Amino acid sequence: MAPASNTLVQQTIAQLQRHPPFDRLEQTHLEWLAQRLEMAYYAAGDVLISPEQGIASRFFIIRQGLVEGRRGAANAETSITDELQQGDIFPLSSLLAKREVGSTFRALDDVFCLELSAEDFYQFLRLSETFNDYCTRRIANLLEQSMHSVQAEYSQSSSEGQSMSSQLSSVIRRSPVTCSPDTPMREVLGSMNELSIGSMIVVDDGKPVGIFTLYDLLGQVALAQINPDQPIVELMNTRLFTLPPQSLAYEAALVMAREAVRHVLVTNQDKIVGVVSEKDLFTLQRVGLRQISTAIRQAEDLETLQQCARDIHYLARNMLAQGVAAEQLTQFISTLNDLLTTQIITLELVRAQNEPGWQEIDFCWLAMGSEGRYEQTMNTDQDNGIIFVTPQGMTENQVRERLLPIAKAINVALDSCGFPLCKGDIMASNSQWCLNMTEWENLFSRWIFRGDAQELLNASIFFDFRPIYGNHDLAHELRHWLNSKVRGNRMFMRKMVENALSNHPPLSLLKRFLVDKKGENLNTLDLKFNGVTPFVDAARIFALESNSLETGTIQRLRGAAKAWRMDQAETDAWVESFLYIQLLRLRLQHQQKERGQVMTNRINPETLNALDQRILKETFRQARQLQGVLEKYYSF
């Protein structure tokens, strides 16, 4: 290839710098690239690249014109999964994986592209770290930029957010202090005092078998006057919770919150390598996750729980400001909301203890919808139900007579704590959703058999159930039954796919946001229905088909990537896109709450800064691509 003239190179560089990631590349790298790019022209209808051409051999940068991507071969009648315009680059995933493209890219009008050979593309990846990072972590890279913007907006230090995303191996402050099970209590106390530590790990051949803390010291030794010459094995706490070194700090925080413990042991192949305490993760003034969870567990009245609910919102706001990722933040919120719901149920059952008949009933309180998926934001209404076992000598209606008043009290209490009553009455206090195993199976069977619009809507809510309180085995049994009933049912799966594909991400051919043009929702779009739902629906379908027990969208997508051998880079992009929309919902709802407005999921995209507008468009494009994959796998 003849070297390009200096003038042409500079003109090409100027054009490249108008678009990411070239606007952040070093000048020398841009010069290297511009010297190797070639101009190509495609008339309307021409194919730029398709699966039939084999392994991707060119990297495209659109200089002018519009390009559409349709999943499958050039003659396939599939829906559009990509709409590309000036500045867009493709096909990154195929080049990185060194495989053929999954879509056919065709010019919609006169298209001019700058093209780079695959050989030069791979060399440029090695040459430019910035370009490599953008290509391999495209969505994640954009999200990091957005997160920095969020942190600047809230004027908070990012150190806390970074620590929550750090591996436990980097959080451990010192090597673990250990002793053997036969070590006398007196010696243990002496070591703890000398080293100024709050816990001693008891190990046997390097494996932790117990822990003794200062709290144990107060409760057992000082108060009970236990003989300090006793071996520690007789006094240690054997209720241990362990995580591997590569686990993240937020996972340890979740364990502490769920299990009401102050320490998590870090183990590698069952050997102790460190201890992480609540003090290592949080301070009382700045985060308080465990303080809130403890307050919830110790609450004896509804007023206290209402304050805990307000504290959860305050904690969510702080974590959002600190840059805690959306995946972690929604898990924190869901974990605390689970604890709050559990405590409300416990208190209501105590109040109902003098009412006859319900004590012998084995039941499970089910969470559904976003709560069932661990994806609650700050604006979440109730979706719940009950599954029970009909005791011998009682009818199903007699059981409901006992349970429904209690369920009603629980729903009302949840409403008072900030979880509005479901407008569609999908709550455990509705006799339709308080059923025994056979009734739930019959109900689901009818939905699967009929599969009309209402049944599909119900499936999108109820099929994401998980247990919250009571006999969890009932929920697990129902989950296994449902998966076996749905898996391989082509007619029902086809209806679910058609329903999922009917929800088009709100992006026009020219990559403009499609917003409402009239009424009270003027110039807004719904981040939940238009943004989150396409990912949720696709993930649910993949999970049901692959017999997954997961209910969370992220876990379902990652599981589908393995079960269906999907491209890992594509899957990561879907997950990151879903998380970005969740983050945007959380930010929106916080802003609405701060202004005293009703919290919703509707946003005017023009109010977003340029970076967030760009990322939101990219997430909608990823949603289209996911729907394209869904359509491909279910080409009936």
PDB file of C-alpha atoms in Angstrom, residues 211-433:
ATOM      1  CA  ILE A 211     -13.637 -17.691  65.644  1.00  0.00           C
ATOM      2  CA  PHE A 212     -13.456 -15.883  68.993  1.00  0.00           C
ATOM      3  CA  THR A 213     -14.149 -12.135  69.174  1.00  0.00           C
ATOM      4  CA  LEU A 214     -14.248  -9.365  71.739  1.00  0.00           C
ATOM      5  CA  TYR A 215     -18.034  -9.660  71.674  1.00  0.00           C
ATOM      6  CA  ASP A 216     -17.664 -13.295  72.727  1.00  0.00           C
ATOM      7  CA  LEU A 217     -15.322 -12.101  75.456  1.00  0.00           C
ATOM      8  CA  LEU A 218     -17.989  -9.829  76.911  1.00  0.00           C
ATOM      9  CA  GLY A 219     -20.816 -12.300  76.580  1.00  0.00           C
ATOM     10  CA  GLN A 220     -19.096 -15.497  77.670  1.00  0.00           C
ATOM     11  CA  VAL A 221     -16.072 -14.723  79.777  1.00  0.00           C
ATOM     12  CA  ALA A 222     -16.819 -11.506  81.640  1.00  0.00           C
ATOM     13  CA  LEU A 223     -20.486 -12.237  82.254  1.00  0.00           C
ATOM     14  CA  ALA A 224     -20.491 -15.993  82.667  1.00  0.00           C
ATOM     15  CA  GLN A 225     -17.158 -16.115  84.530  1.00  0.00           C
ATOM     16  CA  ILE A 226     -15.877 -18.963  82.395  1.00  0.00           C
ATOM     17  CA  ASN A 227     -12.544 -20.486  83.443  1.00  0.00           C
ATOM     18  CA  PRO A 228      -9.832 -18.760  81.323  1.00  0.00           C
ATOM     19  CA  ASP A 229      -7.785 -21.964  81.371  1.00  0.00           C
ATOM     20  CA  GLN A 230     -10.373 -23.751  79.280  1.00  0.00           C
ATOM     21  CA  PRO A 231      -9.299 -24.542  75.697  1.00  0.00           C
ATOM     22  CA  ILE A 232     -10.625 -22.127  73.101  1.00  0.00           C
ATOM     23  CA  VAL A 233     -12.426 -24.957  71.307  1.00  0.00           C
ATOM     24  CA  GLU A 234     -15.004 -24.957  74.108  1.00  0.00           C
ATOM     25  CA  LEU A 235     -15.699 -21.227  73.731  1.00  0.00           C
ATOM     26  CA  MET A 236     -15.243 -20.433  70.040  1.00  0.00           C
ATOM     27  CA  ASN A 237     -18.073 -19.646  67.649  1.00  0.00           C
ATOM     28  CA  THR A 238     -18.296 -22.267  64.905  1.00  0.00           C
ATOM     29  CA  ARG A 239     -20.757 -20.253  62.772  1.00  0.00           C
ATOM     30  CA  LEU A 240     -18.291 -19.225  60.074  1.00  0.00           C
ATOM     31  CA  PHE A 241     -18.800 -17.481  56.763  1.00  0.00           C
ATOM     32  CA  THR A 242     -16.054 -17.684  54.165  1.00  0.00           C
ATOM     33  CA  LEU A 243     -15.317 -16.177  50.756  1.00  0.00           C
ATOM     34  CA  PRO A 244     -12.384 -16.675  48.365  1.00  0.00           C
ATOM     35  CA  PRO A 245      -9.793 -13.893  47.885  1.00  0.00           C
ATOM     36  CA  GLN A 246     -11.149 -12.945  44.451  1.00  0.00           C
ATOM     37  CA  SER A 247     -14.595 -12.141  45.857  1.00  0.00           C
ATOM     38  CA  LEU A 248     -15.482  -8.460  45.947  1.00  0.00           C
ATOM     39  CA  ALA A 249     -15.835  -6.339  49.050  1.00  0.00           C
ATOM     40  CA  TYR A 250     -19.530  -5.776  48.448  1.00  0.00           C
ATOM     41  CA  GLU A 251     -20.105  -9.563  48.613  1.00  0.00           C
ATOM     42  CA  ALA A 252     -18.609  -9.611  52.100  1.00  0.00           C
ATOM     43  CA  ALA A 253     -20.828  -6.671  53.035  1.00  0.00           C
ATOM     44  CA  LEU A 254     -23.888  -8.585  51.842  1.00  0.00           C
ATOM     45  CA  VAL A 255     -22.916 -11.605  53.957  1.00  0.00           C
ATOM     46  CA  MET A 256     -22.521  -9.384  57.022  1.00  0.00           C
ATOM     47  CA  ALA A 257     -25.895  -7.770  56.405  1.00  0.00           C
ATOM     48  CA  ARG A 258     -27.758 -11.010  55.736  1.00  0.00           C
ATOM     49  CA  GLU A 259     -26.224 -13.085  58.496  1.00  0.00           C
ATOM     50  CA  ALA A 260     -25.749 -10.394  61.171  1.00  0.00           C
ATOM     51  CA  VAL A 261     -22.033 -11.131  61.573  1.00  0.00           C
ATOM     52  CA  ARG A 262     -19.077  -8.791  61.930  1.00  0.00           C
ATOM     53  CA  HIS A 263     -16.373 -10.872  60.260  1.00  0.00           C
ATOM     54  CA  VAL A 264     -15.967 -12.795  57.006  1.00  0.00           C
ATOM     55  CA  LEU A 265     -13.075 -15.228  56.669  1.00  0.00           C
ATOM     56  CA  VAL A 266     -11.088 -15.182  53.450  1.00  0.00           C
ATOM     57  CA  THR A 267     -10.006 -18.687  52.471  1.00  0.00           C
ATOM     58  CA  ASN A 268      -8.120 -20.208  49.571  1.00  0.00           C
ATOM     59  CA  GLN A 269      -8.662 -23.946  49.070  1.00  0.00           C
ATOM     60  CA  ASP A 270     -10.127 -24.078  52.592  1.00  0.00           C
ATOM     61  CA  LYS A 271      -6.988 -22.499  54.110  1.00  0.00           C
ATOM     62  CA  ILE A 272      -7.322 -19.209  56.003  1.00  0.00           C
ATOM     63  CA  VAL A 273      -5.576 -16.282  54.292  1.00  0.00           C
ATOM     64  CA  GLY A 274      -7.226 -13.321  56.005  1.00  0.00           C
ATOM     65  CA  VAL A 275     -10.147 -11.788  57.859  1.00  0.00           C
ATOM     66  CA  VAL A 276     -12.337  -8.897  56.737  1.00  0.00           C
ATOM     67  CA  SER A 277     -14.316  -7.054  59.403  1.00  0.00           C
ATOM     68  CA  GLU A 278     -17.145  -4.580  59.084  1.00  0.00           C
ATOM     69  CA  LYS A 279     -14.703  -1.847  60.090  1.00  0.00           C
ATOM     70  CA  ASP A 280     -12.606  -2.705  57.056  1.00  0.00           C
ATOM     71  CA  LEU A 281     -15.556  -2.072  54.759  1.00  0.00           C
ATOM     72  CA  PHE A 282     -17.596   0.692  56.318  1.00  0.00           C
ATOM     73  CA  THR A 283     -17.547   3.389  58.910  1.00  0.00           C
ATOM     74  CA  LEU A 284     -20.602   4.066  61.053  1.00  0.00           C
ATOM     75  CA  GLN A 285     -21.006   7.611  59.844  1.00  0.00           C
ATOM     76  CA  ARG A 286     -20.505   7.138  56.099  1.00  0.00           C
ATOM     77  CA  VAL A 287     -22.216   3.890  55.076  1.00  0.00           C
ATOM     78  CA  GLY A 288     -23.890   1.974  57.891  1.00  0.00           C
ATOM     79  CA  LEU A 289     -25.103  -1.068  55.927  1.00  0.00           C
ATOM     80  CA  ARG A 290     -24.765  -3.423  58.847  1.00  0.00           C
ATOM     81  CA  GLN A 291     -26.156  -0.862  61.263  1.00  0.00           C
ATOM     82  CA  ILE A 292     -29.337  -0.686  59.208  1.00  0.00           C
ATOM     83  CA  SER A 293     -29.602  -4.464  58.940  1.00  0.00           C
ATOM     84  CA  THR A 294     -29.105  -4.810  62.701  1.00  0.00           C
ATOM     85  CA  ALA A 295     -31.752  -2.165  63.388  1.00  0.00           C
ATOM     86  CA  ILE A 296     -34.187  -4.025  61.133  1.00  0.00           C
ATOM     87  CA  ARG A 297     -33.619  -7.339  62.911  1.00  0.00           C
ATOM     88  CA  GLN A 298     -34.028  -5.747  66.323  1.00  0.00           C
ATOM     89  CA  ALA A 299     -37.108  -3.698  65.405  1.00  0.00           C
ATOM     90  CA  GLU A 300     -40.113  -4.429  67.588  1.00  0.00           C
ATOM     91  CA  ASP A 301     -42.621  -2.059  66.017  1.00  0.00           C
ATOM     92  CA  LEU A 302     -43.650  -0.679  62.652  1.00  0.00           C
ATOM     93  CA  GLU A 303     -42.465   2.846  63.435  1.00  0.00           C
ATOM     94  CA  THR A 304     -38.884   1.614  63.774  1.00  0.00           C
ATOM     95  CA  LEU A 305     -39.124  -0.241  60.483  1.00  0.00           C
ATOM     96  CA  GLN A 306     -40.444   2.880  58.769  1.00  0.00           C
ATOM     97  CA  GLN A 307     -37.312   4.702  59.910  1.00  0.00           C
ATOM     98  CA  CYS A 308     -35.212   1.789  58.639  1.00  0.00           C
ATOM     99  CA  ALA A 309     -36.901   2.129  55.247  1.00  0.00           C
ATOM    100  CA  ARG A 310     -35.937   5.807  55.149  1.00  0.00           C
ATOM    101  CA  ASP A 311     -32.392   4.842  56.135  1.00  0.00           C
ATOM    102  CA  ILE A 312     -32.250   2.407  53.212  1.00  0.00           C
ATOM    103  CA  HIS A 313     -33.038   5.259  50.824  1.00  0.00           C
ATOM    104  CA  TYR A 314     -30.424   7.427  52.502  1.00  0.00           C
ATOM    105  CA  LEU A 315     -27.852   4.644  52.254  1.00  0.00           C
ATOM    106  CA  ALA A 316     -28.695   4.129  48.575  1.00  0.00           C
ATOM    107  CA  ARG A 317     -28.162   7.835  47.982  1.00  0.00           C
ATOM    108  CA  ASN A 318     -24.743   7.748  49.671  1.00  0.00           C
ATOM    109  CA  MET A 319     -23.635   4.667  47.763  1.00  0.00           C
ATOM    110  CA  LEU A 320     -24.809   6.215  44.521  1.00  0.00           C
ATOM    111  CA  ALA A 321     -22.744   9.286  45.299  1.00  0.00           C
ATOM    112  CA  GLN A 322     -19.721   7.161  46.171  1.00  0.00           C
ATOM    113  CA  GLY A 323     -19.836   5.460  42.776  1.00  0.00           C
ATOM    114  CA  VAL A 324     -21.001   2.018  43.890  1.00  0.00           C
ATOM    115  CA  ALA A 325     -21.930   0.085  40.748  1.00  0.00           C
ATOM    116  CA  ALA A 326     -25.571  -0.529  39.862  1.00  0.00           C
ATOM    117  CA  GLU A 327     -25.282  -4.307  40.244  1.00  0.00           C
ATOM    118  CA  GLN A 328     -23.961  -3.964  43.765  1.00  0.00           C
ATOM    119  CA  LEU A 329     -26.314  -1.139  44.702  1.00  0.00           C
ATOM    120  CA  THR A 330     -29.488  -2.957  43.626  1.00  0.00           C
ATOM    121  CA  GLN A 331     -28.310  -6.049  45.510  1.00  0.00           C
ATOM    122  CA  PHE A 332     -27.776  -3.953  48.634  1.00  0.00           C
ATOM    123  CA  ILE A 333     -31.237  -2.438  48.289  1.00  0.00           C
ATOM    124  CA  SER A 334     -32.865  -5.832  47.664  1.00  0.00           C
ATOM    125  CA  THR A 335     -31.022  -7.463  50.557  1.00  0.00           C
ATOM    126  CA  LEU A 336     -32.144  -4.781  53.013  1.00  0.00           C
ATOM    127  CA  ASN A 337     -35.674  -4.793  51.610  1.00  0.00           C
ATOM    128  CA  ASP A 338     -35.753  -8.581  52.058  1.00  0.00           C
ATOM    129  CA  LEU A 339     -34.746  -8.153  55.701  1.00  0.00           C
ATOM    130  CA  LEU A 340     -37.369  -5.433  56.146  1.00  0.00           C
ATOM    131  CA  THR A 341     -40.084  -7.619  54.609  1.00  0.00           C
ATOM    132  CA  THR A 342     -39.032 -10.595  56.730  1.00  0.00           C
ATOM    133  CA  GLN A 343     -39.204  -8.539  59.921  1.00  0.00           C
ATOM    134  CA  ILE A 344     -42.620  -7.134  58.995  1.00  0.00           C
ATOM    135  CA  ILE A 345     -43.915 -10.672  58.415  1.00  0.00           C
ATOM    136  CA  THR A 346     -42.412 -11.796  61.719  1.00  0.00           C
ATOM    137  CA  LEU A 347     -44.061  -8.953  63.659  1.00  0.00           C
ATOM    138  CA  GLU A 348     -47.437  -9.515  61.989  1.00  0.00           C
ATOM    139  CA  LEU A 349     -47.309 -13.239  62.747  1.00  0.00           C
ATOM    140  CA  VAL A 350     -46.566 -12.419  66.393  1.00  0.00           C
ATOM    141  CA  ARG A 351     -49.582 -10.106  66.478  1.00  0.00           C
ATOM    142  CA  ALA A 352     -51.727 -12.843  64.953  1.00  0.00           C
ATOM    143  CA  GLN A 353     -50.564 -15.573  67.319  1.00  0.00           C
ATOM    144  CA  ASN A 354     -53.854 -15.562  69.227  1.00  0.00           C
ATOM    145  CA  GLU A 355     -55.919 -15.982  66.078  1.00  0.00           C
ATOM    146  CA  PRO A 356     -56.784 -19.673  65.596  1.00  0.00           C
ATOM    147  CA  GLY A 357     -55.927 -21.993  62.775  1.00  0.00           C
ATOM    148  CA  TRP A 358     -52.973 -20.568  60.876  1.00  0.00           C
ATOM    149  CA  GLN A 359     -50.116 -21.839  63.057  1.00  0.00           C
ATOM    150  CA  GLU A 360     -50.242 -25.356  61.627  1.00  0.00           C
ATOM    151  CA  ILE A 361     -50.137 -24.094  58.036  1.00  0.00           C
ATOM    152  CA  ASP A 362     -46.835 -24.563  56.196  1.00  0.00           C
ATOM    153  CA  PHE A 363     -46.367 -21.652  53.766  1.00  0.00           C
ATOM    154  CA  CYS A 364     -43.840 -19.513  51.903  1.00  0.00           C
ATOM    155  CA  TRP A 365     -44.032 -15.795  51.135  1.00  0.00           C
ATOM    156  CA  LEU A 366     -42.974 -15.216  47.521  1.00  0.00           C
ATOM    157  CA  ALA A 367     -41.389 -12.112  46.008  1.00  0.00           C
ATOM    158  CA  MET A 368     -42.083 -11.534  42.325  1.00  0.00           C
ATOM    159  CA  GLY A 369     -41.254  -9.028  39.609  1.00  0.00           C
ATOM    160  CA  SER A 370     -38.231  -6.794  40.228  1.00  0.00           C
ATOM    161  CA  GLU A 371     -37.977  -7.899  43.869  1.00  0.00           C
ATOM    162  CA  GLY A 372     -37.913 -11.514  42.720  1.00  0.00           C
ATOM    163  CA  ARG A 373     -35.038 -10.599  40.391  1.00  0.00           C
ATOM    164  CA  TYR A 374     -33.079  -8.690  43.091  1.00  0.00           C
ATOM    165  CA  GLU A 375     -33.463  -5.584  40.918  1.00  0.00           C
ATOM    166  CA  GLN A 376     -35.354  -3.140  43.095  1.00  0.00           C
ATOM    167  CA  THR A 377     -34.697   0.558  42.716  1.00  0.00           C
ATOM    168  CA  MET A 378     -35.917   3.358  44.974  1.00  0.00           C
ATOM    169  CA  ASN A 379     -39.330   3.283  43.312  1.00  0.00           C
ATOM    170  CA  THR A 380     -40.739  -0.224  43.723  1.00  0.00           C
ATOM    171  CA  ASP A 381     -44.303  -1.309  44.415  1.00  0.00           C
ATOM    172  CA  GLN A 382     -45.349  -4.681  45.782  1.00  0.00           C
ATOM    173  CA  ASP A 383     -45.506  -7.913  43.791  1.00  0.00           C
ATOM    174  CA  ASN A 384     -45.898 -10.877  46.125  1.00  0.00           C
ATOM    175  CA  GLY A 385     -47.827 -14.055  46.766  1.00  0.00           C
ATOM    176  CA  ILE A 386     -48.107 -17.092  49.026  1.00  0.00           C
ATOM    177  CA  ILE A 387     -47.684 -20.792  48.393  1.00  0.00           C
ATOM    178  CA  PHE A 388     -48.979 -23.090  51.129  1.00  0.00           C
ATOM    179  CA  VAL A 389     -49.508 -26.732  52.021  1.00  0.00           C
ATOM    180  CA  THR A 390     -53.120 -27.658  52.757  1.00  0.00           C
ATOM    181  CA  PRO A 391     -53.197 -29.427  56.149  1.00  0.00           C
ATOM    182  CA  GLN A 392     -55.124 -32.652  56.430  1.00  0.00           C
ATOM    183  CA  GLY A 393     -58.735 -31.976  57.342  1.00  0.00           C
ATOM    184  CA  MET A 394     -58.764 -28.470  55.846  1.00  0.00           C
ATOM    185  CA  THR A 395     -59.784 -27.182  52.431  1.00  0.00           C
ATOM    186  CA  GLU A 396     -57.825 -24.665  50.381  1.00  0.00           C
ATOM    187  CA  ASN A 397     -60.457 -22.002  51.022  1.00  0.00           C
ATOM    188  CA  GLN A 398     -60.262 -22.601  54.769  1.00  0.00           C
ATOM    189  CA  VAL A 399     -56.498 -22.085  54.590  1.00  0.00           C
ATOM    190  CA  ARG A 400     -56.999 -18.835  52.708  1.00  0.00           C
ATOM    191  CA  GLU A 401     -59.465 -17.658  55.342  1.00  0.00           C
ATOM    192  CA  ARG A 402     -56.657 -17.986  57.890  1.00  0.00           C
ATOM    193  CA  LEU A 403     -53.843 -16.504  55.813  1.00  0.00           C
ATOM    194  CA  LEU A 404     -55.456 -13.646  53.881  1.00  0.00           C
ATOM    195  CA  PRO A 405     -56.089 -11.330  56.875  1.00  0.00           C
ATOM    196  CA  ILE A 406     -52.455 -11.727  57.921  1.00  0.00           C
ATOM    197  CA  ALA A 407     -51.292 -11.138  54.349  1.00  0.00           C
ATOM    198  CA  LYS A 408     -53.423  -7.998  54.207  1.00  0.00           C
ATOM    199  CA  ALA A 409     -51.793  -6.647  57.354  1.00  0.00           C
ATOM    200  CA  ILE A 410     -48.354  -7.389  55.884  1.00  0.00           C
ATOM    201  CA  ASN A 411     -49.190  -5.626  52.607  1.00  0.00           C
ATOM    202  CA  VAL A 412     -50.466  -2.562  54.487  1.00  0.00           C
ATOM    203  CA  ALA A 413     -47.353  -2.493  56.671  1.00  0.00           C
ATOM    204  CA  LEU A 414     -45.103  -2.714  53.603  1.00  0.00           C
ATOM    205  CA  ASP A 415     -47.059   0.161  52.063  1.00  0.00           C
ATOM    206  CA  SER A 416     -46.411   2.283  55.163  1.00  0.00           C
ATOM    207  CA  CYS A 417     -42.685   1.548  54.769  1.00  0.00           C
ATOM    208  CA  GLY A 418     -42.567   2.934  51.237  1.00  0.00           C
ATOM    209  CA  PHE A 419     -43.557  -0.062  49.112  1.00  0.00           C
ATOM    210  CA  PRO A 420     -46.838   1.061  47.490  1.00  0.00           C
ATOM    211  CA  LEU A 421     -49.704  -1.362  47.134  1.00  0.00           C
ATOM    212  CA  CYS A 422     -49.707  -2.922  43.670  1.00  0.00           C
ATOM    213  CA  LYS A 423     -52.206  -1.177  41.403  1.00  0.00           C
ATOM    214  CA  GLY A 424     -52.844  -4.506  39.683  1.00  0.00           C
ATOM    215  CA  ASP A 425     -53.473  -6.157  43.060  1.00  0.00           C
ATOM    216  CA  ILE A 426     -50.651  -8.664  42.590  1.00  0.00           C
ATOM    217  CA  MET A 427     -50.282  -9.179  46.321  1.00  0.00           C
ATOM    218  CA  ALA A 428     -50.502 -12.043  48.760  1.00  0.00           C
ATOM    219  CA  SER A 429     -53.703 -10.595  50.270  1.00  0.00           C
ATOM    220  CA  ASN A 430     -55.477 -11.299  46.973  1.00  0.00           C
ATOM    221  CA  SER A 431     -56.999 -14.783  47.078  1.00  0.00           C
ATOM    222  CA  GLN A 432     -55.903 -15.282  43.445  1.00  0.00           C
ATOM    223  CA  TRP A 433     -52.261 -15.281  44.530  1.00  0.00           C
TER     224      TRP A 433
END
